[in-house]
PDB file of C-alpha atoms and ligand atoms in Angstrom:
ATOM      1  CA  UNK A 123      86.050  85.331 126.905  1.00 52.00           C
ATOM      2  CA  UNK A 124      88.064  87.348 130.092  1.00 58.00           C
ATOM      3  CA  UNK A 125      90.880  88.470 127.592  1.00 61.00           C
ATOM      4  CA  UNK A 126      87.846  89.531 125.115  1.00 58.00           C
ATOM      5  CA  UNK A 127      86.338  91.792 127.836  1.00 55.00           C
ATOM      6  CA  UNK A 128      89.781  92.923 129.091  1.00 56.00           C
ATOM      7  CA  UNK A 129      90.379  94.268 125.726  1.00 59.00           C
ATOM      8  CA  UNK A 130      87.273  95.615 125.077  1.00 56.00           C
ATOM      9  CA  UNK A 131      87.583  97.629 128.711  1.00 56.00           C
ATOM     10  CA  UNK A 132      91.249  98.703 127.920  1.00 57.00           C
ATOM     11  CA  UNK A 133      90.032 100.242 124.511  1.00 55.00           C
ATOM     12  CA  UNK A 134      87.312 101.869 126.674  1.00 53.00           C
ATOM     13  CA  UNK A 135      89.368 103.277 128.942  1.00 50.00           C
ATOM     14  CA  UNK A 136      92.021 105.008 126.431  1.00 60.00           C
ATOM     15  CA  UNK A 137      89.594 106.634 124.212  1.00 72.00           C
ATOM     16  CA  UNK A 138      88.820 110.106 125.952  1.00 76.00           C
ATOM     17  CA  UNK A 139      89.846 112.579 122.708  1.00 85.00           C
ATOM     18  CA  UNK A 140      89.667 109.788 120.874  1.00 87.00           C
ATOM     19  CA  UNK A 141      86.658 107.703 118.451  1.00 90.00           C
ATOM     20  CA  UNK A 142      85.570 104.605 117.326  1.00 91.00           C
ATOM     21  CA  UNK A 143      86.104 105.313 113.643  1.00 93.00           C
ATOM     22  CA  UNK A 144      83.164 104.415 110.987  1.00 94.00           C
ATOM     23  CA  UNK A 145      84.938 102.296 108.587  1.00 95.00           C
ATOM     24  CA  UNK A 146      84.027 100.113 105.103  1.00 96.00           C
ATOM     25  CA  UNK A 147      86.179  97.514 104.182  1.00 96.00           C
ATOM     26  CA  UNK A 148      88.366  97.721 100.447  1.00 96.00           C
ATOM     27  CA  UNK A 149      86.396  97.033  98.133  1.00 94.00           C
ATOM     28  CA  UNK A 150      89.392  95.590  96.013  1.00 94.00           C
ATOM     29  CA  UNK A 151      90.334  92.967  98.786  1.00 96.00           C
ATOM     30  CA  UNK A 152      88.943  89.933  99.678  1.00 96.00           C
ATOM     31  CA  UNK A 153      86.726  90.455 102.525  1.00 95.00           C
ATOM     32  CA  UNK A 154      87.008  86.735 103.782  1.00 97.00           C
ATOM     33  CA  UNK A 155      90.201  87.251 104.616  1.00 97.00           C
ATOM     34  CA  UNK A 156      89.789  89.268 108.073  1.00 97.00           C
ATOM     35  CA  UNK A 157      87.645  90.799 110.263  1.00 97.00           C
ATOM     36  CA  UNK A 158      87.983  93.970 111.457  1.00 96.00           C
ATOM     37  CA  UNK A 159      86.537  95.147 114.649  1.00 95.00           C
ATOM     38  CA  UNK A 160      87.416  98.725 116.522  1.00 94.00           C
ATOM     39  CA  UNK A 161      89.427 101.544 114.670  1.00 95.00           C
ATOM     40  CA  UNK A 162      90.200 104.482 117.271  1.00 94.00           C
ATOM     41  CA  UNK A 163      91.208 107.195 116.069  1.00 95.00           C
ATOM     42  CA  UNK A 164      93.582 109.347 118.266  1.00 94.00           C
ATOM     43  CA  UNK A 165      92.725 112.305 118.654  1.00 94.00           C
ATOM     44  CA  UNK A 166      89.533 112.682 117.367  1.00 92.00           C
ATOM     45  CA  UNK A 167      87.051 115.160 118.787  1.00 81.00           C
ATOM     46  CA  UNK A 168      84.490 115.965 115.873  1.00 82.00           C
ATOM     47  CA  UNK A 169      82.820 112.258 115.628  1.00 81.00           C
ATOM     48  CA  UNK A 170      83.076 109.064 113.787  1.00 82.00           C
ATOM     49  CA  UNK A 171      82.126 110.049 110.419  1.00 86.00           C
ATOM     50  CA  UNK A 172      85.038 112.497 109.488  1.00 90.00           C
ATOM     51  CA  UNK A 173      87.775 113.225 111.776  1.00 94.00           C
ATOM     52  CA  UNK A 174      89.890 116.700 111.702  1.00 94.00           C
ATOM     53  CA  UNK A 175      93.403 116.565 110.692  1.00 93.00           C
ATOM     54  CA  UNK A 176      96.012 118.570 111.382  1.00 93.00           C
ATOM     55  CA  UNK A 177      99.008 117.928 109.018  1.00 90.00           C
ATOM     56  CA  UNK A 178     101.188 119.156 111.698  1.00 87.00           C
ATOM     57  CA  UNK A 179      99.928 116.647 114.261  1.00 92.00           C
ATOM     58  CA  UNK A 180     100.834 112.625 115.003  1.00 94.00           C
ATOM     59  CA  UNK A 181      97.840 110.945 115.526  1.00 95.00           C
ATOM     60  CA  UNK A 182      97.160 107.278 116.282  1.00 94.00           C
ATOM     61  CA  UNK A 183      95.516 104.468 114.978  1.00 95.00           C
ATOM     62  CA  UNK A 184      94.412 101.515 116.872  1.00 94.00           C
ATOM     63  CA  UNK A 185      93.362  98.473 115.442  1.00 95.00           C
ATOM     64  CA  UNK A 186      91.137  95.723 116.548  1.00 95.00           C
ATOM     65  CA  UNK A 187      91.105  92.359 113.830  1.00 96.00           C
ATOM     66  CA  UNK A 188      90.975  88.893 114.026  1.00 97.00           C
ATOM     67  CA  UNK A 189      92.891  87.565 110.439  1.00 98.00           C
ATOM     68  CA  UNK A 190      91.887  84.308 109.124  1.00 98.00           C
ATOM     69  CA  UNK A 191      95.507  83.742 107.725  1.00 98.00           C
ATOM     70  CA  UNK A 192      99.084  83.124 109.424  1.00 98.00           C
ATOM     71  CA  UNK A 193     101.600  84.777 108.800  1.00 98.00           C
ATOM     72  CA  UNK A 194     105.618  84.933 109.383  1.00 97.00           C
ATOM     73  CA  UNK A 195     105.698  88.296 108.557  1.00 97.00           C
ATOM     74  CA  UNK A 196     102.972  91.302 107.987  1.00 96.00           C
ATOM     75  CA  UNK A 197     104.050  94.662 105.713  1.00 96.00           C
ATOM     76  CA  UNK A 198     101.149  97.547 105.950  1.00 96.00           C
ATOM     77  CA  UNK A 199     100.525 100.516 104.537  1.00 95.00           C
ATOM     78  CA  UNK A 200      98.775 103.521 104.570  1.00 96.00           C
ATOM     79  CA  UNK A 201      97.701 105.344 101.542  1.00 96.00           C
ATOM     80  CA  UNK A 202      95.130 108.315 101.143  1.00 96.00           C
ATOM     81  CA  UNK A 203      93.127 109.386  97.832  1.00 96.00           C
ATOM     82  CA  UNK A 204      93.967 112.838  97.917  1.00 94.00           C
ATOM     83  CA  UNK A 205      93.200 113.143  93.777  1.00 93.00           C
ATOM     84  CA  UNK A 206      89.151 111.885  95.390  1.00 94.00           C
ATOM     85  CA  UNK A 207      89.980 109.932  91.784  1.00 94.00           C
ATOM     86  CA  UNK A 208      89.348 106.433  93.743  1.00 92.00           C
ATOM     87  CA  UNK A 209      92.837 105.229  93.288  1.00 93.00           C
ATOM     88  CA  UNK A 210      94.654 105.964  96.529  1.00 95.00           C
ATOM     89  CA  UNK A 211      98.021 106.977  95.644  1.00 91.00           C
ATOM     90  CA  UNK A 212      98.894 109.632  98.336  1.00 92.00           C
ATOM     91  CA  UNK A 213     101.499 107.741 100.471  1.00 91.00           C
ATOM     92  CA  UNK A 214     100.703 108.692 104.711  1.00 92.00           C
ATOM     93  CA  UNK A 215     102.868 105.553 105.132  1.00 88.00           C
ATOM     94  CA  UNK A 216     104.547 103.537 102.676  1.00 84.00           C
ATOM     95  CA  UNK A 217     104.430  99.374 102.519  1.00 83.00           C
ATOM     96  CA  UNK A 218     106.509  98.862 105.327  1.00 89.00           C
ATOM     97  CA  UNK A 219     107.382  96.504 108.415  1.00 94.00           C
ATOM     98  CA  UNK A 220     104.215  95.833 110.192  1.00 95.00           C
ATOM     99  CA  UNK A 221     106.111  93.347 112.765  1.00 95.00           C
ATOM    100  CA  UNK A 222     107.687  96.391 114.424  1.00 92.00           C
ATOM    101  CA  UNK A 223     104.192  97.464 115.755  1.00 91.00           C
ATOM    102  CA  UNK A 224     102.516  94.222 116.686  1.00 93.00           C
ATOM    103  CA  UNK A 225     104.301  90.909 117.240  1.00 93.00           C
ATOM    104  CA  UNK A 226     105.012  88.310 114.497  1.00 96.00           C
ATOM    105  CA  UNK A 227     104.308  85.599 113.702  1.00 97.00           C
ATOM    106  CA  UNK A 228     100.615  86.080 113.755  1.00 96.00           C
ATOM    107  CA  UNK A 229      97.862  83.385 113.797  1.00 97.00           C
ATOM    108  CA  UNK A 230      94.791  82.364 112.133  1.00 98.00           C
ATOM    109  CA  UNK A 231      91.652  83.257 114.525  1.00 96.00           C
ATOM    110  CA  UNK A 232      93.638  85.125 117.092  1.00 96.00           C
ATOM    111  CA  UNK A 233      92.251  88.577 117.845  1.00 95.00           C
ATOM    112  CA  UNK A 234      95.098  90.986 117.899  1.00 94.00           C
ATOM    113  CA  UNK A 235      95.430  94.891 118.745  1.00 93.00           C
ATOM    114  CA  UNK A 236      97.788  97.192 117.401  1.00 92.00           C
ATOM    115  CA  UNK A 237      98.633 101.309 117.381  1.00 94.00           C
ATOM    116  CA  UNK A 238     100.204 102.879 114.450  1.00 94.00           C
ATOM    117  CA  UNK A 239     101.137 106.040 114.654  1.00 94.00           C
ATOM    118  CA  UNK A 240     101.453 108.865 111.628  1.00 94.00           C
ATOM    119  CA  UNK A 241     101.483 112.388 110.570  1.00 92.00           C
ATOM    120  CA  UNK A 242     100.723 113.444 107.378  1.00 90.00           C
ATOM    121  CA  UNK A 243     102.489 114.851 104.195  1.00 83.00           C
ATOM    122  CA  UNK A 244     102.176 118.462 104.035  1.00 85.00           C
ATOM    123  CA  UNK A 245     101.768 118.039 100.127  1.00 86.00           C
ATOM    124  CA  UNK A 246      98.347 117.039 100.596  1.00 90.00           C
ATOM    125  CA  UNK A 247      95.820 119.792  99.993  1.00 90.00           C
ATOM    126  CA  UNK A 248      92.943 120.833 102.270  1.00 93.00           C
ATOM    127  CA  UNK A 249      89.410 118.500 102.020  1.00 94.00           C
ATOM    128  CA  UNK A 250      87.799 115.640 102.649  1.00 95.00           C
ATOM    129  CA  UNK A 251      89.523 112.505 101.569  1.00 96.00           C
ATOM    130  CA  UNK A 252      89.515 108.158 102.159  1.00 97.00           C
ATOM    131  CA  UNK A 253      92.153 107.266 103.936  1.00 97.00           C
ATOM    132  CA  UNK A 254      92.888 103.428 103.155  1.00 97.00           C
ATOM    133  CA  UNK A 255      94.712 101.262 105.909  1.00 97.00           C
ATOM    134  CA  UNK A 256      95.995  98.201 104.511  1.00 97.00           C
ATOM    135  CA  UNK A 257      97.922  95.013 107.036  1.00 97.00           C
ATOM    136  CA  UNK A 258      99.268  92.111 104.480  1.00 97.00           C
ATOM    137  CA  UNK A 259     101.039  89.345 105.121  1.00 97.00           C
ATOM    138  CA  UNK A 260     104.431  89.988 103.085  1.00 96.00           C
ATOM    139  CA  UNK A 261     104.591  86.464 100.841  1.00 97.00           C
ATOM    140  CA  UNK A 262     100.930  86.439  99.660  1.00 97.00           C
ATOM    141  CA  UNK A 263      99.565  90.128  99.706  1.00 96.00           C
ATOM    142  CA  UNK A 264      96.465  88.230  98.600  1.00 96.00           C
ATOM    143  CA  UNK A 265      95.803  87.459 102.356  1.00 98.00           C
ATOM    144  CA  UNK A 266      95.151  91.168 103.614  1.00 98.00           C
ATOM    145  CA  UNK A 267      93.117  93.085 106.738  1.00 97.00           C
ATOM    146  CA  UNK A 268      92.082  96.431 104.509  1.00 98.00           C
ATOM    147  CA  UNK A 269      89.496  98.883 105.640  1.00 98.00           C
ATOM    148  CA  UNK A 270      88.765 103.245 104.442  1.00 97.00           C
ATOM    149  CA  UNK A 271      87.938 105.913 106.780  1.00 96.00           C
ATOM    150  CA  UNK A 272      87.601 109.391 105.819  1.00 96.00           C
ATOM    151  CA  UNK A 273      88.892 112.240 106.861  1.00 95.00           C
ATOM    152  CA  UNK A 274      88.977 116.389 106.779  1.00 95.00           C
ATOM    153  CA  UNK A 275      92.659 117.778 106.398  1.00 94.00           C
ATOM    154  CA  UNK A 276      92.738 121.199 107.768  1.00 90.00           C
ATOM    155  CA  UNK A 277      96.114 123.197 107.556  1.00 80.00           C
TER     156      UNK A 277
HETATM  157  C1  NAG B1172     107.375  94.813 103.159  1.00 60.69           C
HETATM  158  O1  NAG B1172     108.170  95.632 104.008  1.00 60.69           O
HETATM  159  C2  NAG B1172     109.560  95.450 103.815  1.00 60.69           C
HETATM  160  C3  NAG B1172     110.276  96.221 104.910  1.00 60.69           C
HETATM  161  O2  NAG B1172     109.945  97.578 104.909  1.00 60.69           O
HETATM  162  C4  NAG B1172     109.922  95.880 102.406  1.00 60.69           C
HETATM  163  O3  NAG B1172     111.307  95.725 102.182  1.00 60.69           O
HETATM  164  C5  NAG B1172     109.131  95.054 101.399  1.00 60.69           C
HETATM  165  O4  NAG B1172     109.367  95.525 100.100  1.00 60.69           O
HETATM  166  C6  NAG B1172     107.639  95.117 101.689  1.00 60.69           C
HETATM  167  N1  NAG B1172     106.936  94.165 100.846  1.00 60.69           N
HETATM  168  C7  NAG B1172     105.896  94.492 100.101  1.00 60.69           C
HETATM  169  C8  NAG B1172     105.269  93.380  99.325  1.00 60.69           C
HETATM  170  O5  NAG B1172     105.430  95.621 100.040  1.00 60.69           O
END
């Protein structure tokens, strides 16, 4: 319950450009699988819905979850459907090493936190896209943590 709170106040405390993103989970993952609490998006100034983003800029992403798997070892990825053709295969971050952001192992029903940070491609064209965040564990990609978020890309 204390470490709970402490977290919560900690996330409170950071966000200042910052916002608690609106998010749906993938709807090609198994939901059942983990829960996802907070996404911050850093910096954010223009609200939850669609953040502004310059491909220029690093932002960060912070991420609240609770998985309902263990895991030795967690890959992620970030991928953004740039085409709008619903298949996500813009790469912002390809499947790699999620242990060097968070700690591994990782265990069932233990609420973690994590930042990744990233900076887009400058291939990517101006507009509104999904952006879809994806944290797996690396021998069964069946057990996931997958959520979309949109965003504007401005120049
Ligand atoms: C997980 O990440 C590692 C290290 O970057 C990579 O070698 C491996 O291919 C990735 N596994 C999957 C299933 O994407």
């Amino acid at each position: 319950m204390f470490a709970r709170l402490l977290l919560l106040c900690l996330l409170g405390i950071s966000c200042v450009n910052c916002e608690y993103l609106f998010k749906k989970l993938c709807s090609d993952e198994d939901p059942h699988q983990c829960e996802v609490y907070n996404v911050i998006l850093d910096p954010c100034e223009d609200g939850k819905n669609f953040c502004t983003i310059n491909k220029l800029k690093h932002y960060t992403l912070s991420i609240d979850f609770l998985p309902k798997f263990s895991a030795n070892k967690l890959n992620m990825s970030m991928l953004i459907d740039d085409k709008l053709t619903d298949t996500f295969d813009g790469e912002v971050k390809v499947p790699s090493d999620a242990c060097e952001v968070l700690t591994c192992p990782v265990d069932a029903q233990t609420r973690r936190l994590f930042d990744v940070r990233f900076k887009l491609g400058k291939s990517i064209a101006v507009g509104k896209y999904p952006v879809k965040m994806k944290l797996f564990n690396s021998e069964n990609e069946k057990q996931s943590c997958c959520f979309t978020f949109n965003v504007k890309i401005k120049k």
